[in-house]
């Protein structure tokens, strides 16, 4: 959730120094490589994006993508388990990975002079992963504990799991990224090896490099290291298209909270074409309602009427899988969950009926312009923006046009988005304190 919000905010604002140059190449095996020069510091960032996540999994086999992410650090015939990260650290760098509904991403940050060694390591594990059954069993204990910490015993994780179950009907849209607990207990080593062979194909990957490098030289080196890796067809992807909701839905669950937590979700479209209208308007509406201390939810519901002790709104402009616009918050003492839900709808209704002023929109745009100045200082953010675009089906070359269209949303388009939102069916989830 937080990664999606950060990437969306930076995407709306990211500009580059005038001297920056971006080049790309599609290798013979279909792998796409994007290199952006940024010479302000002798540092480089690499991100290898595989377009596979929990949305590609099937009922009874959830958590595969995330579990494989863990196993990618368990070695190859020439790089033993744990050695990948140790070598990156020895080069003065750091590395990590994450999995979402849409993609699995491996990323490193290091001194630019060490880029060839980092790329050699990444090319090796892309085709030569060789984890043992013992490594698998040990790592699954870690993953099961991670689920307990981030979902079963975490209100935010529990809320997202329950919201997806309530809002969606397709298994690929409903399943949590980390997987359901019974599925994690049933996973076998060969399940992950098969997932690796099925989805880690070069043409399903995008390598993004940003830093103090020469783009042409880097592309030639990447071609030598990755260009000969064998490609293969992918399995058929899940049909993720959701039927229109016939009625509102609701659910309740318990979580380690001291007071109820409310979630209100509406299935909304993500951006599919650069010239789409509604997603940009929904994104602007989300920023009018939330995104700063001066936005309406914080101003009216937390500090004004005090119906909530905290409240927020999440919407991801870029998503390969269907997504929701999610209001969430904690009702104030003596405020019932349904009263907070009504207050959320009340803020949307005000926009639908009264519209928004140009001054309010200007504040949202100014926040984006300010974020731009911060975003251009981060090579990691630049790489994340490029990878997110490619993962969602766009080109890195669409970055500036998407940013421009988002900032040009009019007051009337925001008002129409609010009206559209009010007309949709919704899902409500309330998390109650666990019984003592």
mmCIF file of C-alpha atoms in Angstrom, residues 52-186:
data_model
loop_
_atom_site.group_PDB
_atom_site.id
_atom_site.type_symbol
_atom_site.label_atom_id
_atom_site.label_comp_id
_atom_site.label_asym_id
_atom_site.label_seq_id
_atom_site.Cartn_x
_atom_site.Cartn_y
_atom_site.Cartn_z
ATOM 1 C CA UNK A 52 4.196 -11.678 -11.975
ATOM 2 C CA UNK A 53 2.504 -11.351 -8.598
ATOM 3 C CA UNK A 54 -0.349 -12.654 -6.521
ATOM 4 C CA UNK A 55 -2.848 -11.709 -9.269
ATOM 5 C CA UNK A 56 -1.346 -14.502 -11.401
ATOM 6 C CA UNK A 57 -1.818 -17.210 -8.758
ATOM 7 C CA UNK A 58 -4.639 -19.726 -8.438
ATOM 8 C CA UNK A 59 -6.901 -20.901 -5.644
ATOM 9 C CA UNK A 60 -5.047 -23.281 -3.335
ATOM 10 C CA UNK A 61 -1.630 -22.054 -4.503
ATOM 11 C CA UNK A 62 -1.481 -18.520 -3.145
ATOM 12 C CA UNK A 63 1.736 -16.920 -1.893
ATOM 13 C CA UNK A 64 3.905 -18.454 -4.622
ATOM 14 C CA UNK A 65 5.282 -15.174 -5.996
ATOM 15 C CA UNK A 66 6.224 -13.814 -2.583
ATOM 16 C CA UNK A 67 7.745 -17.117 -1.432
ATOM 17 C CA UNK A 68 9.839 -17.309 -4.606
ATOM 18 C CA UNK A 69 11.074 -13.773 -3.934
ATOM 19 C CA UNK A 70 12.538 -15.097 -0.668
ATOM 20 C CA UNK A 71 14.077 -18.128 -2.367
ATOM 21 C CA UNK A 72 15.848 -15.977 -4.987
ATOM 22 C CA UNK A 73 18.413 -15.189 -2.273
ATOM 23 C CA UNK A 74 19.105 -18.899 -1.614
ATOM 24 C CA UNK A 75 21.833 -19.396 -4.170
ATOM 25 C CA UNK A 76 22.947 -20.740 -7.529
ATOM 26 C CA UNK A 77 25.655 -23.329 -8.324
ATOM 27 C CA UNK A 78 28.281 -20.539 -8.270
ATOM 28 C CA UNK A 79 26.801 -18.203 -5.630
ATOM 29 C CA UNK A 80 25.857 -20.080 -2.420
ATOM 30 C CA UNK A 81 22.837 -19.220 -0.282
ATOM 31 C CA UNK A 82 23.239 -15.823 1.379
ATOM 32 C CA UNK A 83 26.222 -14.946 -0.773
ATOM 33 C CA UNK A 84 24.302 -12.620 -3.117
ATOM 34 C CA UNK A 85 23.565 -10.053 -0.415
ATOM 35 C CA UNK A 86 27.007 -10.507 1.157
ATOM 36 C CA UNK A 87 28.697 -9.653 -2.137
ATOM 37 C CA UNK A 88 26.478 -6.629 -2.690
ATOM 38 C CA UNK A 89 27.355 -5.453 0.816
ATOM 39 C CA UNK A 90 31.071 -6.023 0.139
ATOM 40 C CA UNK A 91 30.710 -3.723 -2.872
ATOM 41 C CA UNK A 92 29.395 -1.020 -0.530
ATOM 42 C CA UNK A 93 25.792 -1.495 -1.603
ATOM 43 C CA UNK A 94 22.465 -2.726 -0.285
ATOM 44 C CA UNK A 95 19.810 -4.939 -1.831
ATOM 45 C CA UNK A 96 16.266 -6.079 -1.232
ATOM 46 C CA UNK A 97 13.091 -7.155 -3.028
ATOM 47 C CA UNK A 98 9.313 -6.846 -2.835
ATOM 48 C CA UNK A 99 6.258 -8.558 -4.253
ATOM 49 C CA UNK A 100 2.874 -7.021 -5.025
ATOM 50 C CA UNK A 101 -0.294 -8.122 -6.757
ATOM 51 C CA UNK A 102 1.244 -7.035 -10.061
ATOM 52 C CA UNK A 103 4.989 -7.663 -9.978
ATOM 53 C CA UNK A 104 8.064 -8.989 -8.179
ATOM 54 C CA UNK A 105 11.026 -6.593 -8.037
ATOM 55 C CA UNK A 106 14.680 -7.086 -7.063
ATOM 56 C CA UNK A 107 16.639 -3.910 -6.407
ATOM 57 C CA UNK A 108 20.133 -2.798 -5.437
ATOM 58 C CA UNK A 109 21.889 0.506 -4.747
ATOM 59 C CA UNK A 110 25.687 0.748 -4.909
ATOM 60 C CA UNK A 111 28.718 2.664 -6.199
ATOM 61 C CA UNK A 112 28.302 3.061 -9.962
ATOM 62 C CA UNK A 113 31.749 1.626 -10.648
ATOM 63 C CA UNK A 114 30.503 -1.754 -9.378
ATOM 64 C CA UNK A 115 27.590 -2.017 -11.817
ATOM 65 C CA UNK A 116 29.188 -4.830 -13.934
ATOM 66 C CA UNK A 117 29.576 -7.124 -10.906
ATOM 67 C CA UNK A 118 25.999 -6.453 -9.750
ATOM 68 C CA UNK A 119 24.608 -7.232 -13.194
ATOM 69 C CA UNK A 120 26.573 -10.492 -13.336
ATOM 70 C CA UNK A 121 25.024 -11.601 -10.064
ATOM 71 C CA UNK A 122 21.499 -10.685 -11.238
ATOM 72 C CA UNK A 123 21.902 -12.449 -14.585
ATOM 73 C CA UNK A 124 23.133 -15.583 -12.792
ATOM 74 C CA UNK A 125 20.154 -15.971 -10.457
ATOM 75 C CA UNK A 126 17.691 -15.113 -13.221
ATOM 76 C CA UNK A 127 18.297 -18.566 -14.764
ATOM 77 C CA UNK A 128 20.394 -20.593 -12.316
ATOM 78 C CA UNK A 129 18.429 -20.541 -9.059
ATOM 79 C CA UNK A 130 19.281 -23.707 -7.100
ATOM 80 C CA UNK A 131 17.794 -23.755 -3.590
ATOM 81 C CA UNK A 132 17.704 -26.900 -1.474
ATOM 82 C CA UNK A 133 14.673 -28.485 0.149
ATOM 83 C CA UNK A 134 16.182 -27.634 3.542
ATOM 84 C CA UNK A 135 16.501 -23.962 2.568
ATOM 85 C CA UNK A 136 12.875 -24.031 1.440
ATOM 86 C CA UNK A 137 11.629 -25.499 4.726
ATOM 87 C CA UNK A 138 13.584 -22.988 6.796
ATOM 88 C CA UNK A 139 12.415 -20.028 4.717
ATOM 89 C CA UNK A 140 8.776 -21.089 4.827
ATOM 90 C CA UNK A 141 8.946 -20.808 8.617
ATOM 91 C CA UNK A 142 10.066 -17.201 8.130
ATOM 92 C CA UNK A 143 7.256 -16.525 5.656
ATOM 93 C CA UNK A 144 4.574 -18.024 7.884
ATOM 94 C CA UNK A 145 5.796 -15.869 10.746
ATOM 95 C CA UNK A 146 5.793 -12.855 8.394
ATOM 96 C CA UNK A 147 2.150 -13.515 7.632
ATOM 97 C CA UNK A 148 1.332 -13.624 11.340
ATOM 98 C CA UNK A 149 3.111 -10.308 11.877
ATOM 99 C CA UNK A 150 1.901 -8.408 8.806
ATOM 100 C CA UNK A 151 -1.619 -9.782 8.327
ATOM 101 C CA UNK A 152 -3.023 -11.828 11.195
ATOM 102 C CA UNK A 153 -1.668 -9.493 13.894
ATOM 103 C CA UNK A 154 -1.549 -6.216 11.962
ATOM 104 C CA UNK A 155 -4.699 -4.091 11.525
ATOM 105 C CA UNK A 156 -3.559 -2.646 8.186
ATOM 106 C CA UNK A 157 -2.744 -6.019 6.680
ATOM 107 C CA UNK A 158 -5.927 -7.562 8.051
ATOM 108 C CA UNK A 159 -7.981 -4.683 6.611
ATOM 109 C CA UNK A 160 -6.548 -5.081 3.098
ATOM 110 C CA UNK A 161 -7.125 -8.834 3.163
ATOM 111 C CA UNK A 162 -10.751 -8.427 4.274
ATOM 112 C CA UNK A 163 -11.412 -5.571 1.832
ATOM 113 C CA UNK A 164 -10.196 -7.627 -1.137
ATOM 114 C CA UNK A 165 -12.323 -10.566 -0.021
ATOM 115 C CA UNK A 166 -15.385 -8.351 0.262
ATOM 116 C CA UNK A 167 -14.867 -6.303 -2.912
ATOM 117 C CA UNK A 168 -13.725 -8.881 -5.481
ATOM 118 C CA UNK A 169 -15.050 -12.161 -6.848
ATOM 119 C CA UNK A 170 -12.045 -13.486 -8.849
ATOM 120 C CA UNK A 171 -9.532 -15.524 -6.783
ATOM 121 C CA UNK A 172 -6.561 -13.670 -8.295
ATOM 122 C CA UNK A 173 -7.967 -10.353 -7.127
ATOM 123 C CA UNK A 174 -8.985 -11.555 -3.680
ATOM 124 C CA UNK A 175 -5.849 -13.334 -2.477
ATOM 125 C CA UNK A 176 -3.336 -11.548 -0.236
ATOM 126 C CA UNK A 177 0.159 -11.141 -1.662
ATOM 127 C CA UNK A 178 1.682 -13.210 1.134
ATOM 128 C CA UNK A 179 -0.879 -15.980 0.591
ATOM 129 C CA UNK A 180 -3.463 -17.653 2.811
ATOM 130 C CA UNK A 181 -2.119 -19.490 5.856
ATOM 131 C CA UNK A 182 -3.364 -22.982 4.787
ATOM 132 C CA UNK A 183 -1.747 -22.545 1.357
ATOM 133 C CA UNK A 184 1.581 -21.589 2.940
ATOM 134 C CA UNK A 185 1.433 -24.765 5.044
ATOM 135 C CA UNK A 186 0.844 -26.855 1.918
#
